[in-house]
Short mmCIF file of C-alpha atoms and ligand atoms in Angstrom, two decimals:
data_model
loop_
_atom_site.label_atom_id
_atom_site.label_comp_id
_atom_site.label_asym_id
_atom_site.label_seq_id
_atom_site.Cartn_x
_atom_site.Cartn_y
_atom_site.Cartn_z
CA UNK A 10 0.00 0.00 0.00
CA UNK A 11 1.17 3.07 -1.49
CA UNK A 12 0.60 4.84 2.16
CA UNK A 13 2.88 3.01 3.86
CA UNK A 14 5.89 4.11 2.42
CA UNK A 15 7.76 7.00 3.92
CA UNK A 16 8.32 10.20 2.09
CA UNK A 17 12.09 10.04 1.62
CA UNK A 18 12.39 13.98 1.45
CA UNK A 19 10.64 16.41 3.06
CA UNK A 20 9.70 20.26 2.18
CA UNK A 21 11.66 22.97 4.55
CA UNK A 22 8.87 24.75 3.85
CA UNK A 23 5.31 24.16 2.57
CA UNK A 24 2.87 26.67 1.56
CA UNK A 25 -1.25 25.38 0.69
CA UNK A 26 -4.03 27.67 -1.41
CA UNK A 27 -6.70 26.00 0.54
CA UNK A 28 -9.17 26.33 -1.95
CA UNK A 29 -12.94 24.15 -2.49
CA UNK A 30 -14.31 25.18 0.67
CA UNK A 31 -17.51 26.69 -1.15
CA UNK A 32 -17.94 23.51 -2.94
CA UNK A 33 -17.46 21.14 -0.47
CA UNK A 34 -20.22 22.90 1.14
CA UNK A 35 -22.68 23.02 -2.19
CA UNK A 36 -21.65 19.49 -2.33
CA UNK A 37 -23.39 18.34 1.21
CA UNK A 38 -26.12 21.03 0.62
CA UNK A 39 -25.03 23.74 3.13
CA UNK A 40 -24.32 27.62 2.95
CA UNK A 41 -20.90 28.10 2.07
CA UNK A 42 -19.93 29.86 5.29
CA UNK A 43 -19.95 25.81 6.46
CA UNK A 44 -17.49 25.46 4.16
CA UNK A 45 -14.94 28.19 5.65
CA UNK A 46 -15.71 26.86 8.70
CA UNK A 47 -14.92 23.63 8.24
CA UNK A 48 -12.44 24.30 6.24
CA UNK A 49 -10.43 26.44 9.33
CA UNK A 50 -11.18 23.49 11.68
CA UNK A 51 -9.39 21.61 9.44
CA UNK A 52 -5.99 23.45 9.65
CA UNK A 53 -5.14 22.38 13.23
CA UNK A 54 -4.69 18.28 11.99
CA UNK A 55 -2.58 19.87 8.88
CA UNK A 56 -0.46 21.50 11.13
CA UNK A 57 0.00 18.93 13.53
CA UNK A 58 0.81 16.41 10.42
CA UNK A 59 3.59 18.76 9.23
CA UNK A 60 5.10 18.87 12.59
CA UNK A 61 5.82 15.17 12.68
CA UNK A 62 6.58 15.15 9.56
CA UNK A 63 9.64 17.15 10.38
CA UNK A 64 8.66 20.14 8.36
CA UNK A 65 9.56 23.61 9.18
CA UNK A 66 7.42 25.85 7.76
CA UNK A 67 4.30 26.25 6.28
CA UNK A 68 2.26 28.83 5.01
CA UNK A 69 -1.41 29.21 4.36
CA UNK A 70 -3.31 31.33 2.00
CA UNK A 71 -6.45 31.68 4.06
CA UNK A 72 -7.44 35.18 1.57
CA UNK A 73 -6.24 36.64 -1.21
CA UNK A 74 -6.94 40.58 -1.41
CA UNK A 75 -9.19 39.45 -4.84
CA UNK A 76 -11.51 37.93 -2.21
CA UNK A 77 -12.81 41.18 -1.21
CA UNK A 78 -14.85 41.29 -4.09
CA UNK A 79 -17.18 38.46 -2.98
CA UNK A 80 -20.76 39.28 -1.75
CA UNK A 81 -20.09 41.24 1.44
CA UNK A 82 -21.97 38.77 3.60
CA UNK A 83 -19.50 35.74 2.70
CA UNK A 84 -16.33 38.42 3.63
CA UNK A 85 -18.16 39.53 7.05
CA UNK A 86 -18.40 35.81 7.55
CA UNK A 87 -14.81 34.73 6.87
CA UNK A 88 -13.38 37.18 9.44
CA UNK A 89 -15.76 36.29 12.19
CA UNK A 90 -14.45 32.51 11.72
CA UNK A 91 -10.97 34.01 11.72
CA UNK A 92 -11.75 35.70 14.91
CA UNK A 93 -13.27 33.18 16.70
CA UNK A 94 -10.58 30.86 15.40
CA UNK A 95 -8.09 32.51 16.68
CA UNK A 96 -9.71 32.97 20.44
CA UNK A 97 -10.09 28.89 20.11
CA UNK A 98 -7.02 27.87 18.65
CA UNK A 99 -4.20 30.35 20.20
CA UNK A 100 -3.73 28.50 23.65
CA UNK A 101 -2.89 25.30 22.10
CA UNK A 102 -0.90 26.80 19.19
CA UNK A 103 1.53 28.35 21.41
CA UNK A 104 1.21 25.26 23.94
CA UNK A 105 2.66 23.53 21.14
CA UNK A 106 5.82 25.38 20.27
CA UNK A 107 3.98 27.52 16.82
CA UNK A 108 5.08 30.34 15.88
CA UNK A 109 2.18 32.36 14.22
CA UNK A 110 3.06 34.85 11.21
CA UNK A 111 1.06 37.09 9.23
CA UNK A 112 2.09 37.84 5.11
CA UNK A 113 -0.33 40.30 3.54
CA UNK A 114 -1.73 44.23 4.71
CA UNK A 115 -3.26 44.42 8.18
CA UNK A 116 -4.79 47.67 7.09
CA UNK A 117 -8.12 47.64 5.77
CA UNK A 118 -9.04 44.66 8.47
CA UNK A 119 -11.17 45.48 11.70
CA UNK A 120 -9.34 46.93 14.14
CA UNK A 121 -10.92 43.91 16.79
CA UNK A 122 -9.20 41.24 14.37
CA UNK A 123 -6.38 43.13 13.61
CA UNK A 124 -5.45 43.46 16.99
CA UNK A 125 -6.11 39.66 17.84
CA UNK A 126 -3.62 38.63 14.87
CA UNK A 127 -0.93 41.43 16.33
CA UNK A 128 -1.23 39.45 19.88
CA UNK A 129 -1.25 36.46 18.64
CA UNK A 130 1.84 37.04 16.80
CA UNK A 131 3.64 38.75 19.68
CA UNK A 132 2.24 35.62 22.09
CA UNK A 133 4.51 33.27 19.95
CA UNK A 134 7.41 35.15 18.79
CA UNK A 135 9.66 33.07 20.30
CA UNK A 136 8.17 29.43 19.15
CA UNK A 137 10.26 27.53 17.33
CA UNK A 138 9.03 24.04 16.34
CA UNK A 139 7.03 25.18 13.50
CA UNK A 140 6.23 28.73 11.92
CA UNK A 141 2.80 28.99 10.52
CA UNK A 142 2.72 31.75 8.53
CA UNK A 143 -1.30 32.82 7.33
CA UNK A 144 -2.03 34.70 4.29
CA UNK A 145 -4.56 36.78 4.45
CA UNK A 146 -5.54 40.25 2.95
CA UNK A 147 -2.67 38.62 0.79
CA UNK A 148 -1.89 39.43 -3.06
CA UNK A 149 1.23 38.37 -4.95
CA UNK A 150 1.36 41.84 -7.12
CA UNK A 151 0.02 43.98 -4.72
CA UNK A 152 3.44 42.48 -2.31
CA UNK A 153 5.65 42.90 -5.11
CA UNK A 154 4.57 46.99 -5.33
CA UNK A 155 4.22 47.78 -2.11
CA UNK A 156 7.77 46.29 -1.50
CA UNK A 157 9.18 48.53 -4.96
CA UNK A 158 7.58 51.14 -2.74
CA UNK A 159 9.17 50.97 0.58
CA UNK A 160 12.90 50.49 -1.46
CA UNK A 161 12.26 54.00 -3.18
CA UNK A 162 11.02 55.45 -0.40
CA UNK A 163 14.27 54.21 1.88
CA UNK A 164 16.15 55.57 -0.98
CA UNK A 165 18.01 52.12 -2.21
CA UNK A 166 20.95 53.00 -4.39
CA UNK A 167 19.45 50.96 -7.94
CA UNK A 168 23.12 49.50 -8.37
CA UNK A 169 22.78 47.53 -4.96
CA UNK A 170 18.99 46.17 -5.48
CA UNK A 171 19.81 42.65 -6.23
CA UNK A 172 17.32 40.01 -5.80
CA UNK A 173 18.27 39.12 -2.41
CA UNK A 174 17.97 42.93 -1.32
CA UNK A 175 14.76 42.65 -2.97
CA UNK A 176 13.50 39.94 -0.77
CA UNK A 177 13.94 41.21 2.22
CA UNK A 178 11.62 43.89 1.34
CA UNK A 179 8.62 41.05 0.80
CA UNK A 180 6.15 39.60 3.18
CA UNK A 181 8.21 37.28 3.46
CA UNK A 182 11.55 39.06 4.25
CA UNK A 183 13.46 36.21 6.25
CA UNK A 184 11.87 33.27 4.98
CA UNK A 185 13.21 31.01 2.35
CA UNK A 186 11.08 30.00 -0.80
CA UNK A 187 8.32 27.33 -0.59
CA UNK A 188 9.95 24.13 -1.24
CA UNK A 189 6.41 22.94 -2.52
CA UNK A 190 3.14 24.20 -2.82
CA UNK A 191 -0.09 22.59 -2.80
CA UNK A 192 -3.23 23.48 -4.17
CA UNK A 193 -6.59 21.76 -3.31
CA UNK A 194 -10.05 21.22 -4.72
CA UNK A 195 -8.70 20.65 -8.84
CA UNK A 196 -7.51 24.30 -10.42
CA UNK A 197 -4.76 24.46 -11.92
CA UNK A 198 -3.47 28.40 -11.29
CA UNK A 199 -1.49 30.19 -9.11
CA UNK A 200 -4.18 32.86 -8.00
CA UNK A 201 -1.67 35.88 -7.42
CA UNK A 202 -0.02 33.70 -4.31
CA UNK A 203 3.65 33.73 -3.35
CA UNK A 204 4.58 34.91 -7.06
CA UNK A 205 7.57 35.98 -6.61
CA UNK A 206 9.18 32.91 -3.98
CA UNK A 207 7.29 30.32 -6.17
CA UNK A 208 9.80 30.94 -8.97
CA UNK A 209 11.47 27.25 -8.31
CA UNK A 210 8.93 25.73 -6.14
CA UNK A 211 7.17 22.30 -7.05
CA UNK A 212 3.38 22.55 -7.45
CA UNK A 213 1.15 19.70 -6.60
CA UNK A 214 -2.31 19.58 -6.99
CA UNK A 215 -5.49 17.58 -5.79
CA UNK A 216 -9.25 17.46 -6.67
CA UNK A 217 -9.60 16.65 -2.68
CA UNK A 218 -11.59 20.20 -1.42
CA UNK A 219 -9.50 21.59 1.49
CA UNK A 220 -11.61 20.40 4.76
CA UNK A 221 -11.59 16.83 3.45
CA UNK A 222 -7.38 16.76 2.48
CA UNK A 223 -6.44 15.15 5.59
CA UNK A 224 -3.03 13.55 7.13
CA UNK A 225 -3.28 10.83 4.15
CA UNK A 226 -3.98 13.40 1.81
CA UNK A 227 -0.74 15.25 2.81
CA UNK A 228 1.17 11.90 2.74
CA UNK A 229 -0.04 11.42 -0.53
CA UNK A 230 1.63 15.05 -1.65
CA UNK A 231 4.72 14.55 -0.02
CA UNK A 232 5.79 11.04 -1.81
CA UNK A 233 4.77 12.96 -5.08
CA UNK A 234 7.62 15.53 -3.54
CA UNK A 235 9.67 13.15 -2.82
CA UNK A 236 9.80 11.97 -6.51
CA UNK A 237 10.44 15.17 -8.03
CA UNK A 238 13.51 15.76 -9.31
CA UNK A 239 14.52 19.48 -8.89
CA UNK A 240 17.46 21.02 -11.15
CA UNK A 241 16.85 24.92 -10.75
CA UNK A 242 18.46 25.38 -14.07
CA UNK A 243 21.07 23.22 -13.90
CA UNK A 244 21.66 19.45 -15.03
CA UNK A 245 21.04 16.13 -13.71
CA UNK A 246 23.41 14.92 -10.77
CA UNK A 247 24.64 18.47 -10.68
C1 LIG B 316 -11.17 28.92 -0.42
O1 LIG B 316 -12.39 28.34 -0.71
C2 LIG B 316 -11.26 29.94 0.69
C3 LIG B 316 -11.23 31.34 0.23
C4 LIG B 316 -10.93 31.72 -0.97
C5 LIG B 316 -11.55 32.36 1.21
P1 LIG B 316 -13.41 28.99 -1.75
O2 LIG B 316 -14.35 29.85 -0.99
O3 LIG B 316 -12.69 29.65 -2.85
O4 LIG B 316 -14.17 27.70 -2.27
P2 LIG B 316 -14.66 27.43 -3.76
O5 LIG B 316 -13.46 27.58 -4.65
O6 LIG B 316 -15.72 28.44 -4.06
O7 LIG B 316 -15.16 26.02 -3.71
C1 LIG B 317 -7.37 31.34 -3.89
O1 LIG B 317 -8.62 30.78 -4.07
C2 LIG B 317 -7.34 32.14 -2.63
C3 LIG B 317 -7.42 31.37 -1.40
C4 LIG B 317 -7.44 30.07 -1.30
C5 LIG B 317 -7.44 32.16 -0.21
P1 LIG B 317 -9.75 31.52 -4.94
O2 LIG B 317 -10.94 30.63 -4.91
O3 LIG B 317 -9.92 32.91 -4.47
O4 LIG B 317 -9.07 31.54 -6.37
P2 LIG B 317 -9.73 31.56 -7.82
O5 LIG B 317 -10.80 32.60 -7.82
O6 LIG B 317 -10.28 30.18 -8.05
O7 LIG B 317 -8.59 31.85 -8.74
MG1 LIG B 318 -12.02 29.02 -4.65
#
């Protein structure tokens, strides 16, 4: 059985588009705010899987800033299952050695939520068996400006921007790339996520909707890691 083989290389770090949650819901006949919420319950056994798998990092995109645009019920709704996710969640996050990040804007978020995620993040600083890093109010291009932004506004001589310089002005500053990234419930697009740190990532991709990919699920993913091959440019066996 395919399951019981060990993935023989793991991510450093692994970043998910939970996606599906509205159709798993449509799928059992129930409003799609089930969905999200099932779909949030179900991050706690993801993260708990990547821990003993030995993996370091991984990073959620929980809402992208396109998401905004859905019918303003649906958006109220997300960020009330954020909150109260958060409030259930935090004690046993931290209990367990996470260290909670945040990649995306803050502003434009209610100042009750926003708050919550700033504590939260201050709570675990110092957590080191795992860093979860959420996504949220998150946009690949709208990253990418608002970091060319901050380097003309500190001035940055143009002759020292170099790609690592760059980087540190991202989200992301400190992080190193996804190693893979996995995208649930069947598309096959990158939806404006980690653009710019996905540039030699592995994609893998599952028709499983996001609150049913479970521990087997993720196995599943990481053998398919495990066979990849990656050359970043160069040759075989380099
Ligand atoms: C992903 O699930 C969560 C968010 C984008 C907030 P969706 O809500 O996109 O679910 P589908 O794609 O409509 O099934
Ligand atoms: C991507 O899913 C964003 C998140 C999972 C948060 P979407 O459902 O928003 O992406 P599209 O619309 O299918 O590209
Ligand atoms: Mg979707």
């Amino acid at each position: 059985m395919e399951t019981a083989k060990q993935p023989t290389k793991v991510p450093h770090h692994l970043a998910i588009i939970m996606d599906g949650n509205g159709r798993w819901a449509r799928s059992r006949g129930l409003p799609r705010l089930a969905g999200h919420q099932a779909g949030t319950e179900n991050i706690r056994r993801i993260w708990e899987a990547c821990v003993e798998h030995g993996i370091k990092i991984l990073t959620l995109y929980a809402f992208s800033t396109e998401n905004w645009g859905r019918p303003n019920a649906e958006v109220r709704g997300i960020m009330r299952i954020l909150e109260q996710t958060i409030d259930r969640e935090l004690p046993e996050l931290h209990q367990n050695g996470v260290q909670l990040r945040h990649i995306g804007r803050l502003e434009g978020i209610a100042e009750g939520l926003r708050r919550k995620v700033r504590e939260a993040i201050e709570l675990t600083r110092h957590n080191d068996r795992i860093i979860l890093s959420v996504a949220f109010n998150y946009g690949g291009r709208a990253e990418i400006v608002y970091a060319v932004r901050r380097i003309v506004e500190t001035g940055v001589d143009p002759e020292q921007l170099d790609e690592a310089l760059f980087s540190q002005y991202l989200y992301t500053a400190g992080l190193p790339d996804p190693d893979l990234i996995i995208r649930t419930a069947g598309e096959l697009r990158v939806s404006n996520f980690l653009i710019w740190q996905s540039a030699y990532a592995e994609y893998y991709a599952t028709p499983t909707y996001w609150p049913d990919f479970d521990e087997e699920e993720l196995h599943k993913a990481l053998l398919e890691y495990s066979r990849r091959e990656r050359r970043f440019g160069l040759l075989s066996g380099d």
